[in-house]
Short mmCIF file of C-alpha atoms in Angstrom, two decimals:
data_model
loop_
_atom_site.label_atom_id
_atom_site.label_comp_id
_atom_site.label_asym_id
_atom_site.label_seq_id
_atom_site.Cartn_x
_atom_site.Cartn_y
_atom_site.Cartn_z
CA MET A 9 26.96 7.36 25.28
CA ALA A 10 25.86 9.17 22.12
CA ARG A 11 25.40 5.80 20.46
CA GLY A 12 22.92 4.80 23.18
CA TYR A 13 20.93 8.01 22.75
CA PHE A 14 20.95 7.51 18.99
CA ARG A 15 19.54 3.99 19.45
CA ILE A 16 16.77 5.31 21.68
CA LEU A 17 15.99 8.09 19.20
CA VAL A 18 15.81 5.67 16.26
CA PHE A 19 13.64 3.28 18.27
CA ALA A 20 11.25 6.06 19.36
CA CYS A 21 10.94 7.54 15.87
CA THR A 22 10.36 4.16 14.29
CA LEU A 23 7.81 3.33 16.97
CA MET A 24 5.87 6.51 16.18
CA VAL A 25 5.95 5.83 12.44
CA GLY A 26 4.97 2.19 12.96
CA VAL A 27 2.01 3.18 15.12
CA GLN A 28 0.72 5.28 12.19
CA PHE A 29 0.56 2.33 9.79
CA PRO A 30 -2.78 0.85 10.97
CA ALA A 31 -4.35 4.32 10.75
CA MET A 32 -2.93 4.69 7.24
CA MET A 33 -4.41 1.30 6.31
CA ASP A 34 -7.79 2.37 7.67
CA GLN A 35 -7.78 5.68 5.80
CA TYR A 36 -6.64 3.99 2.57
CA ARG A 37 -9.40 1.38 2.94
CA LYS A 38 -12.03 4.10 3.48
CA ARG A 39 -10.79 6.01 0.44
CA VAL A 40 -10.97 2.86 -1.72
CA ASP A 41 -14.51 2.23 -0.47
CA ALA A 42 -15.56 5.80 -1.28
CA HIS A 43 -14.13 5.60 -4.80
CA PHE A 44 -15.81 2.22 -5.31
CA ARG A 45 -19.21 3.58 -4.25
CA GLU A 46 -18.80 6.56 -6.55
CA ILE A 47 -17.84 4.44 -9.57
CA SER A 48 -20.71 2.03 -8.85
CA ILE A 49 -23.16 4.94 -8.94
CA ASN A 50 -21.62 6.19 -12.20
CA LEU A 51 -21.94 2.74 -13.78
CA SER A 52 -25.43 1.99 -12.47
CA GLY A 53 -27.29 3.40 -15.49
CA PHE A 54 -25.09 1.45 -17.89
CA GLN A 55 -25.50 -1.65 -15.73
CA GLN A 56 -29.30 -1.31 -15.96
CA THR A 57 -29.03 -1.13 -19.75
CA ALA A 58 -26.72 -4.17 -19.75
CA ASP A 59 -29.16 -6.04 -17.49
CA ARG A 60 -32.04 -5.28 -19.82
CA TYR A 61 -30.41 -5.99 -23.19
CA PHE A 62 -27.19 -7.97 -22.63
CA ASP A 63 -27.95 -10.35 -19.73
CA GLY A 64 -26.11 -8.09 -17.32
CA SER A 65 -22.81 -8.07 -19.23
CA LEU A 66 -21.20 -4.65 -19.29
CA GLN A 67 -18.55 -6.04 -21.62
CA ALA A 68 -21.24 -6.93 -24.16
CA LEU A 69 -22.70 -3.43 -23.83
CA ILE A 70 -19.27 -1.88 -24.38
CA SER A 71 -18.69 -4.12 -27.40
CA HIS A 72 -22.08 -3.12 -28.80
CA TYR A 73 -21.26 0.56 -28.31
CA LYS A 74 -17.90 0.12 -30.05
CA LYS A 75 -19.52 -1.56 -33.07
CA SER A 76 -22.24 1.07 -33.37
CA PRO A 77 -22.16 3.19 -36.54
CA ASP A 78 -23.22 6.16 -34.43
CA PRO A 79 -20.01 8.09 -33.51
CA VAL A 80 -21.54 9.20 -30.21
CA PHE A 81 -22.00 5.60 -29.06
CA ALA A 82 -18.53 4.65 -30.32
CA ARG A 83 -17.00 7.51 -28.32
CA ASP A 84 -19.07 6.65 -25.25
CA ALA A 85 -17.76 3.10 -25.43
CA GLN A 86 -14.33 4.38 -24.37
CA SER A 87 -15.79 6.26 -21.41
CA VAL A 88 -17.88 3.32 -20.25
CA GLU A 89 -14.91 0.98 -20.66
CA GLN A 90 -12.73 3.27 -18.52
CA LEU A 91 -15.41 3.32 -15.83
CA TYR A 92 -15.72 -0.46 -16.02
CA ARG A 93 -11.95 -1.02 -15.72
CA ARG A 94 -11.71 1.39 -12.80
CA CYS A 95 -14.59 -0.41 -11.10
CA GLN A 96 -12.77 -3.74 -11.50
CA MET A 97 -9.54 -2.26 -10.12
CA LEU A 98 -11.32 -0.73 -7.14
CA SER A 99 -13.16 -3.98 -6.49
CA ALA A 100 -9.82 -5.82 -6.39
CA GLN A 101 -8.34 -3.16 -4.07
CA GLN A 102 -11.37 -3.40 -1.82
CA ALA A 103 -11.14 -7.19 -1.64
CA ALA A 104 -7.43 -7.06 -0.80
CA MET A 105 -7.90 -4.44 1.91
CA SER A 106 -10.80 -6.28 3.52
CA GLY A 107 -8.70 -9.37 4.22
CA PRO A 108 -6.73 -10.07 7.40
CA TRP A 109 -4.66 -7.17 8.73
CA TYR A 110 -1.32 -8.68 7.72
CA ARG A 111 -2.49 -9.24 4.13
CA ALA A 112 -3.99 -5.75 3.98
CA GLY A 113 -0.71 -4.31 5.28
CA PHE A 114 1.33 -6.27 2.74
CA HIS A 115 -1.04 -5.14 -0.02
CA LEU A 116 -0.77 -1.51 1.06
CA LEU A 117 3.03 -1.68 1.11
CA PHE A 118 3.54 -3.41 -2.23
CA PHE A 119 0.37 -3.51 -4.37
CA HIS A 120 -1.43 -0.24 -3.60
CA ASN A 121 -2.96 2.06 -6.18
CA ASP A 122 -0.58 5.01 -6.52
CA GLU A 123 -3.32 7.58 -7.11
CA ILE A 124 -5.36 6.53 -4.08
CA LEU A 125 -2.26 6.28 -1.87
CA ALA A 126 -1.21 9.80 -2.90
CA GLU A 127 -4.70 11.07 -2.03
CA THR A 128 -4.49 9.28 1.31
CA PHE A 129 -1.12 10.86 2.10
CA ASP A 130 -2.39 14.30 1.07
CA GLN A 131 -5.44 14.06 3.32
CA TYR A 132 -3.86 11.94 6.06
CA SER A 133 -4.66 12.96 9.61
CA TYR A 134 -2.00 11.86 12.07
CA THR A 135 -3.23 9.98 15.08
CA VAL A 136 -1.68 8.11 17.96
CA PRO A 137 -3.93 5.09 18.23
CA LEU A 138 -3.45 2.94 21.29
CA SER A 139 -5.08 -0.16 19.92
CA PRO A 140 -3.22 -3.46 20.29
CA ARG A 141 -2.77 -3.66 16.51
CA ALA A 142 -1.19 -0.19 16.34
CA ILE A 143 1.11 -0.92 19.27
CA ALA A 144 2.13 -4.23 17.66
CA TRP A 145 2.89 -2.53 14.35
CA GLY A 146 4.86 0.20 16.12
CA LEU A 147 6.90 -2.16 18.26
CA GLY A 148 7.50 -4.52 15.35
CA ALA A 149 8.73 -1.71 13.13
CA ALA A 150 10.89 -0.27 15.91
CA PHE A 151 12.51 -3.61 16.74
CA PHE A 152 13.07 -4.44 13.07
CA VAL A 153 14.67 -1.10 12.19
CA SER A 154 16.73 -1.05 15.39
CA LEU A 155 18.00 -4.57 14.77
CA LEU A 156 18.74 -3.81 11.13
CA LEU A 157 20.61 -0.63 12.05
CA GLU A 158 22.54 -2.45 14.77
CA LEU A 159 23.58 -5.20 12.35
CA ILE A 160 24.70 -2.63 9.80
CA VAL A 161 26.71 -0.69 12.38
CA LEU A 162 28.28 -3.87 13.76
CA GLY A 163 29.11 -5.05 10.25
CA VAL A 164 30.74 -1.75 9.34
CA PHE A 165 32.77 -1.58 12.55
CA ARG A 166 33.72 -5.24 12.39
CA GLY A 167 34.87 -4.82 8.78
CA PHE A 168 36.80 -1.70 9.75
CA TRP A 169 38.34 -3.46 12.76
CA LEU A 170 39.46 -6.43 10.67
CA ALA A 171 41.00 -4.13 8.07
CA VAL A 172 42.90 -2.07 10.65
CA LYS A 173 43.89 -4.88 13.02
CA PRO A 174 47.57 -5.80 12.50
CA ARG A 175 48.33 -9.42 11.75
CA ARG A 176 50.85 -11.37 13.76
CA SER A 177 53.92 -12.31 11.85
CA GLY A 178 54.88 -15.94 11.71
CA SER A 179 51.29 -17.13 11.88
CA LEU A 180 50.36 -20.10 9.72
CA CYS A 181 46.74 -18.98 9.47
CA ILE A 182 45.93 -16.56 6.72
#
């Protein structure tokens, strides 16, 4: 009886966690978009300079700054390069999160940006969305975890049962 209640409890908890995943994806996507807009604004002045003097190549501008005998430009080259790399990273994150929901979910689980994910968790607002996607994620997670737990429990008990079960003497089968 307790085993049945435990199954229901695991299923319900996993369902609630699974329902949160689409909301987490949405909040992560919005945070990536906000960071991308901010970095684009920060790079816009440098991009205008690159457009005017280097055919739009920020890499050429950064290279020019690095080669400059002026120590201020050489030091600024590092800052501009950091902004440029962050912009590229955010652009890749944005592209991955704007794909189909299953690819965005896979990306969030395995290829997320740790800093942005930590920010998302810190500012996460729990919701109980009743959209078909959220219900599908919740039910899928609940069924998967319940099945996995059931297989583990059955494997443990079956292994225990085989170890404890006495063998018949005189049997030719080993």
